[in-house]
XYZ file of N, CA, C and O in Angstrom:
840
model
N 122.634 125.218 84.032
C 121.455 124.768 83.280
C 120.500 125.944 83.079
O 120.134 126.614 84.067
N 120.051 126.240 81.851
C 119.190 127.398 81.591
C 117.732 127.113 81.940
O 116.897 126.830 81.072
N 117.399 127.154 83.222
C 116.056 126.799 83.699
C 115.205 128.057 83.878
O 115.590 128.982 84.597
N 114.040 128.061 83.233
C 113.083 129.148 83.430
C 111.886 128.707 84.262
O 111.192 129.537 84.845
N 111.630 127.391 84.306
C 110.483 126.852 85.033
C 110.935 125.705 85.921
O 111.546 124.751 85.445
N 110.647 125.811 87.214
C 110.966 124.748 88.170
C 109.663 124.192 88.716
O 108.830 124.933 89.249
N 109.490 122.891 88.584
C 108.304 122.202 89.073
C 108.679 121.389 90.305
O 109.621 120.600 90.267
N 107.952 121.590 91.388
C 108.258 120.915 92.642
C 107.175 119.916 93.019
O 105.976 120.219 92.949
N 107.590 118.740 93.455
C 106.724 117.847 94.214
C 106.517 118.498 95.587
O 107.262 119.409 95.965
N 105.525 118.031 96.336
C 105.261 118.637 97.648
C 105.666 117.711 98.798
O 106.607 117.999 99.534
N 104.983 116.575 98.951
C 105.269 115.663 100.065
C 106.670 115.072 99.950
O 107.015 114.478 98.912
N 107.470 115.235 100.979
C 108.808 114.664 100.965
C 109.822 115.481 100.198
O 111.001 115.142 100.184
N 109.372 116.559 99.546
C 110.273 117.413 98.771
C 110.330 118.808 99.376
O 111.380 119.258 99.824
N 109.211 119.498 99.415
C 109.157 120.816 100.052
C 108.744 120.717 101.515
O 109.174 121.525 102.336
N 107.888 119.754 101.821
C 107.323 119.683 103.169
C 107.352 118.264 103.722
O 107.118 117.295 102.987
N 107.611 118.172 105.017
C 107.510 116.909 105.741
C 106.075 116.813 106.252
O 105.719 117.425 107.254
N 105.264 116.071 105.534
C 103.836 115.975 105.826
C 103.453 114.661 106.495
O 102.276 114.424 106.765
N 104.426 113.799 106.764
C 104.100 112.429 107.136
C 103.361 112.317 108.466
O 102.491 111.447 108.619
N 103.647 113.182 109.439
C 102.968 113.074 110.730
C 101.470 113.343 110.592
O 100.643 112.625 111.168
N 101.116 114.376 109.816
C 99.692 114.673 109.629
C 99.010 113.626 108.763
O 97.847 113.275 108.996
N 99.722 113.098 107.764
C 99.167 112.015 106.960
C 98.923 110.778 107.817
O 97.874 110.126 107.701
N 99.875 110.461 108.688
C 99.728 109.294 109.559
C 98.549 109.465 110.507
O 97.774 108.523 110.735
N 98.396 110.671 111.056
C 97.272 110.927 111.958
C 95.945 110.758 111.224
O 94.978 110.194 111.764
N 95.887 111.242 109.976
C 94.656 111.131 109.200
C 94.374 109.685 108.804
O 93.220 109.239 108.811
N 95.424 108.943 108.450
C 95.246 107.527 108.130
C 94.729 106.768 109.350
O 93.800 105.955 109.254
N 95.326 107.014 110.498
C 94.901 106.289 111.689
C 93.525 106.720 112.166
O 92.781 105.907 112.742
N 93.141 107.962 111.931
C 91.769 108.378 112.214
C 90.798 107.627 111.301
O 89.712 107.209 111.728
N 91.208 107.437 110.052
C 90.370 106.702 109.101
C 90.296 105.230 109.483
O 89.231 104.601 109.391
N 91.422 104.664 109.906
C 91.417 103.269 110.346
C 90.530 103.097 111.589
O 89.806 102.105 111.711
N 90.568 104.056 112.501
C 89.700 103.995 113.680
C 88.234 104.029 113.245
O 87.397 103.270 113.763
N 87.915 104.899 112.310
C 86.557 104.990 111.764
C 86.124 103.646 111.169
O 84.957 103.251 111.274
N 87.094 102.942 110.549
C 86.802 101.661 109.912
C 86.904 100.481 110.877
O 86.741 99.321 110.469
N 87.181 100.751 112.160
C 87.282 99.689 113.145
C 88.588 98.935 113.117
O 88.656 97.760 113.506
N 89.654 99.602 112.674
C 90.969 98.971 112.551
C 91.951 99.593 113.542
O 91.829 100.767 113.891
N 92.968 98.835 113.988
C 93.985 99.389 114.887
C 94.919 100.331 114.129
O 95.006 100.282 112.899
N 95.628 101.188 114.843
C 96.523 102.144 114.172
C 97.723 101.457 113.525
O 98.128 100.368 113.930
N 98.276 102.124 112.526
C 99.503 101.682 111.866
C 100.667 102.538 112.333
O 100.495 103.714 112.662
N 101.865 101.966 112.300
C 103.059 102.731 112.611
C 103.478 103.599 111.438
O 103.105 103.349 110.282
N 104.285 104.613 111.735
C 104.710 105.561 110.712
C 105.469 104.909 109.555
O 105.237 105.270 108.397
N 106.371 103.950 109.783
C 107.090 103.352 108.651
C 106.158 102.729 107.611
O 106.385 102.867 106.406
N 105.108 102.045 108.050
C 104.171 101.424 107.113
C 103.423 102.473 106.310
O 103.168 102.302 105.110
N 103.084 103.581 106.953
C 102.353 104.649 106.268
C 103.279 105.387 105.306
O 102.892 105.700 104.172
N 104.505 105.654 105.737
C 105.457 106.368 104.881
C 105.663 105.628 103.557
O 105.724 106.242 102.493
N 105.745 104.314 103.611
C 105.966 103.531 102.412
C 104.796 103.537 101.446
O 104.950 103.159 100.284
N 103.626 103.985 101.911
C 102.431 104.008 101.065
C 102.182 105.369 100.429
O 101.275 105.514 99.610
N 102.980 106.375 100.804
C 102.770 107.741 100.311
C 103.369 107.894 98.915
O 104.421 107.334 98.618
N 102.707 108.690 98.085
C 103.328 109.066 96.812
C 102.453 108.941 95.585
O 102.673 109.630 94.593
N 101.445 108.064 95.643
C 100.618 107.821 94.458
C 99.231 108.444 94.562
O 98.337 108.081 93.784
N 99.042 109.356 95.507
C 97.749 110.012 95.641
C 96.918 109.437 96.773
O 97.221 108.375 97.335
N 95.841 110.159 97.125
C 95.024 109.810 98.282
C 94.326 108.459 98.124
O 94.268 107.665 99.071
N 93.801 108.196 96.951
C 93.087 106.934 96.748
C 94.008 105.732 96.948
O 93.653 104.780 97.650
N 95.182 105.788 96.335
C 96.132 104.690 96.499
C 96.581 104.564 97.953
O 96.766 103.454 98.458
N 96.746 105.688 98.633
C 97.144 105.663 100.042
C 96.098 104.936 100.883
O 96.442 104.099 101.736
N 94.836 105.225 100.647
C 93.766 104.559 101.391
C 93.688 103.085 101.028
O 93.527 102.213 101.891
N 93.808 102.766 99.756
C 93.764 101.361 99.342
C 94.869 100.556 100.005
O 94.677 99.368 100.327
N 96.022 101.177 100.228
C 97.168 100.469 100.805
C 97.128 100.390 102.323
O 97.789 99.516 102.910
N 96.420 101.295 102.973
C 96.511 101.376 104.439
C 95.193 101.151 105.177
O 95.214 100.946 106.391
N 94.076 101.181 104.473
C 92.780 101.007 105.136
C 91.971 99.935 104.407
O 91.125 100.248 103.555
N 92.226 98.649 104.689
C 91.414 97.596 104.076
C 89.950 97.765 104.498
O 89.653 97.921 105.683
N 89.071 97.769 103.520
C 87.665 98.081 103.798
C 86.794 97.180 102.936
O 87.065 96.999 101.751
N 85.739 96.588 103.507
C 84.913 95.648 102.744
C 84.032 96.303 101.687
O 83.595 95.641 100.745
N 83.772 97.584 101.832
C 82.912 98.276 100.881
C 83.706 99.099 99.886
O 84.926 98.937 99.748
N 83.043 99.998 99.180
C 83.723 100.848 98.197
C 84.793 101.719 98.848
O 84.592 102.258 99.950
N 85.936 101.858 98.184
C 87.031 102.656 98.725
C 86.628 104.116 98.876
O 87.218 104.863 99.683
N 85.601 104.547 98.147
C 85.160 105.935 98.234
C 84.712 106.303 99.649
O 84.818 107.469 100.051
N 84.222 105.330 100.429
C 83.744 105.635 101.782
C 84.884 106.019 102.722
O 84.858 107.102 103.310
N 85.922 105.181 102.904
C 87.038 105.628 103.734
C 87.794 106.800 103.112
O 88.328 107.647 103.827
N 87.837 106.869 101.791
C 88.514 107.985 101.129
C 87.822 109.300 101.466
O 88.489 110.308 101.739
N 86.504 109.306 101.463
C 85.752 110.516 101.809
C 86.053 110.951 103.243
O 86.262 112.139 103.515
N 86.090 109.988 104.164
C 86.409 110.324 105.558
C 87.824 110.884 105.658
O 88.063 111.904 106.312
N 88.768 110.209 104.989
C 90.167 110.636 105.044
C 90.343 112.061 104.513
O 91.001 112.886 105.149
N 89.761 112.360 103.351
C 89.901 113.688 102.749
C 89.316 114.745 103.669
O 89.909 115.823 103.856
N 88.177 114.449 104.276
C 87.568 115.409 105.191
C 88.431 115.657 106.417
O 88.653 116.812 106.814
N 88.926 114.579 107.006
C 89.747 114.718 108.214
C 91.078 115.393 107.894
O 91.479 116.352 108.559
N 91.741 114.891 106.869
C 93.059 115.439 106.538
C 92.961 116.891 106.075
O 93.823 117.709 106.394
N 91.907 117.216 105.352
C 91.726 118.593 104.909
C 91.630 119.578 106.055
O 92.011 120.744 105.926
N 91.151 119.097 107.212
C 91.034 119.959 108.396
C 92.251 119.880 109.310
O 92.345 120.656 110.268
N 93.151 118.934 109.055
C 94.304 118.723 109.940
C 95.601 118.565 109.151
O 96.507 117.861 109.575
N 95.715 119.236 108.008
C 96.862 118.997 107.125
C 98.075 119.865 107.448
O 99.145 119.671 106.854
N 97.931 120.815 108.358
C 99.060 121.691 108.685
C 99.261 121.786 110.189
O 99.648 122.826 110.720
N 99.026 120.684 110.882
C 99.184 120.648 112.349
C 100.638 120.367 112.716
O 101.291 121.155 113.401
N 101.161 119.239 112.247
C 102.555 118.864 112.514
C 103.423 118.980 111.276
O 104.641 118.804 111.360
N 102.832 119.270 110.130
C 103.591 119.425 108.880
C 104.547 120.604 108.984
O 104.209 121.635 109.567
N 105.718 120.453 108.420
C 106.720 121.524 108.422
C 107.424 121.583 107.066
O 107.620 120.551 106.430
N 107.824 122.776 106.647
C 108.696 122.891 105.482
C 110.064 122.338 105.850
O 110.512 122.468 106.998
N 110.738 121.741 104.881
C 112.087 121.255 105.140
C 113.051 122.440 105.312
O 112.805 123.534 104.787
N 114.145 122.230 106.047
C 115.136 123.298 106.228
C 115.630 123.827 104.887
O 115.891 123.052 103.964
N 115.736 125.133 104.775
C 116.258 125.754 103.570
C 115.231 126.062 102.507
O 115.545 126.757 101.532
N 113.993 125.584 102.670
C 112.979 125.814 101.634
C 112.637 127.295 101.485
O 112.625 127.810 100.357
N 112.342 128.021 102.566
C 112.029 129.445 102.373
C 113.169 130.213 101.706
O 112.923 131.037 100.809
N 114.399 129.918 102.095
C 115.552 130.602 101.504
C 115.706 130.243 100.027
O 116.012 131.100 99.190
N 115.488 128.960 99.697
C 115.579 128.528 98.307
C 114.511 129.206 97.450
O 114.777 129.647 96.324
N 113.310 129.340 97.982
C 112.235 129.990 97.238
C 112.537 131.473 97.016
O 112.269 132.018 95.940
N 113.102 132.110 98.007
C 113.475 133.516 97.841
C 114.562 133.665 96.783
O 114.539 134.596 95.974
N 115.501 132.731 96.778
C 116.635 132.820 95.850
C 116.264 132.485 94.413
O 117.035 132.788 93.502
N 115.090 131.873 94.208
C 114.692 131.490 92.845
C 113.505 132.322 92.355
O 112.778 131.909 91.444
N 113.339 133.512 92.898
C 112.219 134.371 92.491
C 112.286 134.784 91.028
O 111.283 135.188 90.445
N 113.471 134.691 90.435
C 113.607 135.075 89.024
C 113.164 133.957 88.072
O 113.214 134.129 86.857
N 112.725 132.818 88.604
C 112.221 131.720 87.780
C 110.723 131.540 88.064
O 110.243 131.891 89.138
N 110.021 130.953 87.117
C 108.653 130.520 87.381
C 108.724 129.240 88.205
O 109.522 128.350 87.901
N 107.899 129.130 89.236
C 107.838 127.917 90.052
C 106.391 127.424 90.104
O 105.465 128.243 90.153
N 106.209 126.115 90.116
C 104.881 125.520 90.213
C 104.971 124.222 91.004
O 106.053 123.659 91.169
N 103.828 123.783 91.502
C 103.727 122.516 92.224
C 103.065 121.487 91.317
O 102.019 121.759 90.725
N 103.671 120.306 91.219
C 103.040 119.164 90.551
C 103.116 118.000 91.531
O 104.186 117.413 91.734
N 102.010 117.694 92.178
C 101.963 116.714 93.256
C 100.808 115.748 93.025
O 99.872 116.060 92.281
N 100.856 114.611 93.680
C 99.732 113.686 93.636
C 98.774 113.901 94.800
O 97.768 113.210 94.904
N 99.080 114.843 95.684
C 98.185 115.210 96.772
C 97.011 116.003 96.200
O 97.175 116.758 95.237
N 95.799 115.867 96.754
C 94.674 116.666 96.261
C 95.013 118.159 96.209
O 95.677 118.686 97.096
N 94.550 118.826 95.167
C 94.917 120.229 94.949
C 94.489 121.136 96.097
O 95.263 121.981 96.551
N 93.261 120.965 96.582
C 92.767 121.860 97.641
C 93.632 121.761 98.892
O 93.973 122.776 99.511
N 94.018 120.547 99.258
C 94.838 120.360 100.452
C 96.249 120.885 100.218
O 96.858 121.481 101.105
N 96.767 120.686 99.013
C 98.097 121.212 98.683
C 98.124 122.731 98.837
O 99.054 123.297 99.424
N 97.107 123.391 98.292
C 97.036 124.848 98.404
C 96.924 125.288 99.867
O 97.523 126.288 100.270
N 96.188 124.537 100.650
C 96.014 124.883 102.062
C 97.352 124.813 102.807
O 97.646 125.673 103.646
N 98.164 123.808 102.502
C 99.474 123.685 103.146
C 100.378 124.842 102.736
O 101.047 125.458 103.578
N 100.415 125.163 101.454
C 101.250 126.278 100.986
C 100.823 127.588 101.637
O 101.666 128.396 102.036
N 99.527 127.798 101.754
C 99.017 129.016 102.388
C 99.368 129.054 103.871
O 99.676 130.125 104.420
N 99.327 127.896 104.532
C 99.626 127.838 105.968
C 101.045 128.305 106.268
O 101.305 128.864 107.339
N 101.959 128.099 105.326
C 103.352 128.509 105.522
C 103.712 129.767 104.733
O 104.886 130.128 104.633
N 102.672 130.420 104.196
C 102.838 131.702 103.494
C 103.849 131.619 102.355
O 104.617 132.554 102.132
N 103.840 130.487 101.631
C 104.717 130.354 100.466
C 103.914 130.205 99.175
O 104.483 130.012 98.104
N 102.592 130.308 99.262
C 101.740 130.099 98.089
C 102.004 131.106 96.978
O 101.870 130.786 95.798
N 102.400 132.327 97.342
C 102.629 133.368 96.336
C 103.830 133.064 95.440
O 103.990 133.674 94.387
N 104.669 132.121 95.842
C 105.842 131.764 95.026
C 105.467 130.949 93.792
O 106.274 130.833 92.871
N 104.273 130.370 93.766
C 103.946 129.377 92.746
C 102.867 129.874 91.785
O 101.803 130.319 92.205
N 103.175 129.781 90.494
C 102.231 130.247 89.470
C 101.130 129.222 89.216
O 100.084 129.570 88.663
N 101.346 127.984 89.600
C 100.351 126.927 89.405
C 100.493 125.892 90.509
O 101.599 125.669 91.032
N 99.382 125.244 90.824
C 99.390 124.071 91.705
C 98.567 122.993 91.005
O 97.349 123.127 90.849
N 99.237 121.946 90.549
C 98.575 120.812 89.926
C 98.571 119.673 90.934
O 99.625 119.187 91.344
N 97.376 119.279 91.359
C 97.253 118.192 92.318
C 96.892 116.881 91.642
O 96.662 116.827 90.432
N 96.796 115.839 92.454
C 96.466 114.536 91.917
C 95.059 114.443 91.368
O 94.745 113.508 90.620
N 94.203 115.397 91.744
C 92.826 115.418 91.250
C 92.572 116.586 90.293
O 91.428 116.846 89.916
N 93.617 117.295 89.884
C 93.449 118.449 88.993
C 93.209 118.031 87.543
O 92.541 118.736 86.787
N 93.770 116.898 87.158
C 93.701 116.398 85.784
C 93.274 114.924 85.812
O 93.332 114.289 86.874
N 92.876 114.368 84.687
C 92.488 112.955 84.676
C 93.619 112.002 85.050
O 93.364 110.899 85.533
N 94.879 112.401 84.826
C 96.025 111.537 85.126
C 96.951 112.232 86.111
O 96.999 113.456 86.195
N 97.678 111.443 86.888
C 98.627 111.987 87.852
C 99.985 111.320 87.641
O 100.102 110.340 86.913
N 101.027 111.861 88.269
C 102.364 111.284 88.143
C 102.346 109.786 88.485
O 101.654 109.409 89.432
N 103.057 108.949 87.752
C 104.144 109.254 86.807
C 103.710 109.687 85.412
O 104.565 109.883 84.549
N 102.401 109.804 85.169
C 101.963 110.378 83.898
C 102.484 111.810 83.811
O 102.469 112.543 84.809
N 102.947 112.253 82.650
C 103.532 113.595 82.542
C 102.509 114.720 82.358
O 102.891 115.870 82.160
N 101.205 114.403 82.440
C 100.175 115.390 82.109
C 100.318 116.684 82.894
O 100.174 117.784 82.332
N 100.584 116.591 84.195
C 100.703 117.796 85.008
C 101.880 118.664 84.594
O 101.762 119.889 84.499
N 103.009 118.038 84.349
C 104.202 118.764 83.906
C 103.934 119.449 82.570
O 104.215 120.641 82.396
N 103.370 118.696 81.643
C 103.106 119.235 80.307
C 102.084 120.368 80.357
O 102.194 121.341 79.601
N 101.104 120.257 81.255
C 100.079 121.294 81.357
C 100.680 122.619 81.814
O 100.347 123.680 81.266
N 101.562 122.575 82.795
C 102.183 123.811 83.282
C 103.099 124.400 82.210
O 103.093 125.616 81.970
N 103.871 123.564 81.542
C 104.751 124.047 80.476
C 103.942 124.738 79.377
O 104.302 125.827 78.906
N 102.843 124.103 78.961
C 102.018 124.666 77.895
C 101.371 125.975 78.324
O 101.305 126.942 77.551
N 100.909 126.026 79.557
C 100.216 127.214 80.060
C 101.125 128.435 80.061
O 100.685 129.558 79.835
N 102.414 128.209 80.315
C 103.339 129.338 80.434
C 104.317 129.433 79.270
O 105.209 130.287 79.279
N 104.158 128.570 78.284
C 104.978 128.651 77.092
C 106.449 128.379 77.319
O 107.315 128.989 76.688
N 106.750 127.437 78.213
C 108.141 127.109 78.526
C 108.483 125.756 77.901
O 107.784 124.765 78.136
N 109.555 125.660 77.115
C 109.914 124.380 76.491
C 110.556 123.410 77.488
O 111.021 123.810 78.568
N 110.586 122.154 77.098
C 111.151 121.118 77.962
C 112.603 121.399 78.310
O 113.057 121.118 79.425
N 113.368 121.958 77.373
C 114.789 122.218 77.591
C 115.041 123.249 78.683
O 116.164 123.352 79.179
N 114.007 124.001 79.061
C 114.167 125.044 80.080
C 113.323 124.755 81.311
O 113.000 125.665 82.083
N 112.971 123.472 81.500
C 112.126 123.058 82.621
C 112.855 122.028 83.463
O 113.528 121.143 82.940
N 112.697 122.120 84.776
C 113.311 121.179 85.715
C 112.253 120.687 86.692
O 111.550 121.495 87.309
N 112.124 119.372 86.836
C 111.256 118.765 87.846
C 112.090 118.404 89.060
O 113.170 117.834 88.933
N 111.592 118.749 90.246
C 112.312 118.470 91.488
C 111.415 117.625 92.390
O 110.301 118.040 92.731
N 111.891 116.444 92.755
C 111.087 115.570 93.606
C 111.932 114.586 94.368
O 113.143 114.483 94.145
N 111.278 113.836 95.263
C 112.024 112.935 96.142
C 111.857 111.460 95.786
O 112.400 110.603 96.483
N 111.123 111.155 94.708
C 110.822 109.746 94.460
C 111.019 109.342 93.004
O 111.048 110.196 92.106
N 111.114 108.026 92.755
C 111.183 107.541 91.380
C 109.966 107.954 90.554
O 110.056 108.042 89.325
N 108.836 108.195 91.197
C 107.633 108.649 90.491
C 107.899 109.992 89.818
O 107.505 110.221 88.670
N 108.582 110.888 90.524
C 108.906 112.196 89.965
C 109.889 112.069 88.807
O 109.766 112.763 87.792
N 110.854 111.174 88.955
C 111.831 110.959 87.890
C 111.139 110.409 86.653
O 111.387 110.861 85.523
N 110.235 109.446 86.843
C 109.524 108.850 85.712
C 108.650 109.879 85.001
O 108.582 109.906 83.767
N 107.985 110.736 85.771
C 107.147 111.771 85.169
C 107.995 112.751 84.365
O 107.613 113.162 83.265
N 109.144 113.124 84.916
C 110.041 114.035 84.209
C 110.539 113.414 82.912
O 110.563 114.057 81.853
N 110.940 112.151 82.973
C 111.418 111.457 81.784
C 110.317 111.430 80.707
O 110.576 111.666 79.526
N 109.095 111.117 81.126
C 107.988 111.021 80.172
C 107.674 112.371 79.539
O 107.197 112.422 78.395
N 107.942 113.452 80.273
C 107.691 114.796 79.751
C 108.876 115.350 78.980
O 108.780 116.410 78.368
N 110.005 114.657 79.033
C 111.191 115.113 78.328
C 111.922 116.242 79.012
O 112.646 117.005 78.365
N 111.766 116.334 80.358
C 112.435 117.407 81.092
C 113.469 116.812 82.044
O 113.419 115.636 82.396
N 114.403 117.641 82.476
C 115.417 117.213 83.441
C 114.786 117.048 84.817
O 113.750 117.647 85.124
N 115.412 116.236 85.645
C 114.884 115.982 86.984
C 116.000 116.032 88.018
O 117.081 115.481 87.810
N 115.719 116.694 89.133
C 116.603 116.685 90.297
C 115.930 115.867 91.388
O 114.811 116.169 91.800
N 116.591 114.808 91.821
C 116.079 113.989 92.902
C 116.636 114.478 94.227
O 117.831 114.737 94.356
N 115.749 114.625 95.216
C 116.147 115.130 96.530
C 116.128 113.981 97.524
O 115.075 113.375 97.780
N 117.287 113.655 98.077
C 117.377 112.593 99.071
C 116.767 113.063 100.390
O 116.629 114.257 100.629
N 116.394 112.108 101.225
C 115.875 112.457 102.538
C 114.374 112.594 102.600
O 113.819 112.929 103.639
N 113.679 112.316 101.467
C 112.225 112.356 101.476
C 111.657 111.013 101.910
O 112.225 110.332 102.748
N 110.544 110.625 101.296
C 109.873 109.398 101.724
C 110.317 108.169 100.943
O 110.114 107.048 101.371
N 110.891 108.379 99.762
C 111.289 107.246 98.934
C 112.546 106.579 99.489
O 113.378 107.220 100.147
N 112.671 105.291 99.198
C 113.892 104.572 99.558
C 115.070 105.198 98.812
O 115.002 105.381 97.587
N 116.139 105.569 99.509
C 117.272 106.229 98.845
C 117.851 105.416 97.688
O 118.222 105.979 96.650
N 117.914 104.097 97.856
C 118.450 103.257 96.790
C 117.543 103.303 95.562
O 118.023 103.337 94.422
N 116.234 103.313 95.786
C 115.287 103.372 94.669
C 115.416 104.695 93.921
O 115.325 104.738 92.690
N 115.636 105.777 94.670
C 115.815 107.080 94.026
C 117.085 107.085 93.181
O 117.085 107.567 92.039
N 118.161 106.537 93.710
C 119.414 106.474 92.941
C 119.245 105.618 91.691
O 119.731 105.969 90.607
N 118.548 104.494 91.833
C 118.357 103.587 90.703
C 117.496 104.208 89.607
O 117.600 103.829 88.436
N 116.649 105.177 89.987
C 115.819 105.863 88.991
C 116.645 106.804 88.120
O 116.179 107.253 87.080
N 117.863 107.101 88.562
C 118.829 107.909 87.803
C 118.310 109.303 87.425
O 118.194 109.642 86.243
N 117.989 110.120 88.440
C 117.676 111.516 88.120
C 118.915 112.195 87.537
O 120.043 111.744 87.765
N 118.708 113.261 86.805
C 119.843 113.971 86.207
C 120.756 114.563 87.270
O 121.968 114.677 87.068
N 120.162 114.962 88.377
C 120.911 115.509 89.512
C 120.393 114.838 90.778
O 119.193 114.614 90.915
N 121.297 114.520 91.698
C 120.902 113.943 92.980
C 121.367 114.895 94.077
O 122.569 115.130 94.251
N 120.410 115.481 94.799
C 120.713 116.501 95.792
C 120.577 115.948 97.201
O 119.655 115.168 97.485
N 121.450 116.375 98.085
C 121.349 115.989 99.491
C 120.127 116.638 100.114
O 119.413 116.031 100.914
N 119.877 117.890 99.779
C 118.670 118.596 100.202
C 118.415 119.723 99.206
O 119.193 119.935 98.272
N 117.325 120.451 99.407
C 116.928 121.454 98.418
C 117.882 122.629 98.311
O 117.876 123.344 97.308
N 118.712 122.819 99.320
C 119.680 123.911 99.225
C 120.663 123.668 98.086
O 121.226 124.596 97.533
N 120.852 122.401 97.725
C 121.737 122.068 96.619
C 121.179 122.460 95.265
O 121.923 122.464 94.270
N 119.890 122.788 95.213
C 119.283 123.161 93.946
C 119.959 124.394 93.354
O 120.140 124.495 92.138
N 120.350 125.306 94.199
C 120.950 126.556 93.717
C 122.273 126.332 93.011
O 122.667 127.116 92.150
N 122.944 125.233 93.309
C 124.249 124.969 92.689
C 124.106 124.478 91.252
O 125.090 124.517 90.498
N 122.918 123.996 90.869
C 122.757 123.469 89.513
C 121.989 124.422 88.611
O 121.848 124.158 87.414
N 121.498 125.519 89.156
C 120.705 126.451 88.339
C 121.638 127.467 87.653
O 122.347 128.177 88.319
């Protein structure tokens, strides 16, 4: 496949962030006077951005902006404590230096950049589009289209890589190919049913399709 631009999701694709997300959610629930949630319940709520995550995991009688503000503050200070890159990610990034790479995630941009910097992989990416970078977030294709336009890369030479049906839907809406990575946070059956163009066991398989 003649790919010049590779767009990566972050949570569940490049990095296992669920432990730090769970800690931040439970800190927010404690702030709101609620008992902690288990990891499976939190994992199922990840993917649509911070606001949706709070709406799904922290029932609150007042405006969602209040627990959201606490969550962003706490998570922003604790986003790289237990988070780890998935196996093979540093090697894959080194092997794809001849392509443009960017992040298109629903995680807030500032926190996304902080995680990339914590693992010294930020220099690999020409852009980081977060869930708060533009008025719309995935599955809207705005982030994908913005990076393509900024660097003058056509859809035929762009590949979106993610772990969820949200990434597949965003890629479809942008008219670009999509590689789905199993083993992230999405239900494996749901990822298969979304019918990505390529289904990878892990990110090391990306090199076989480029």
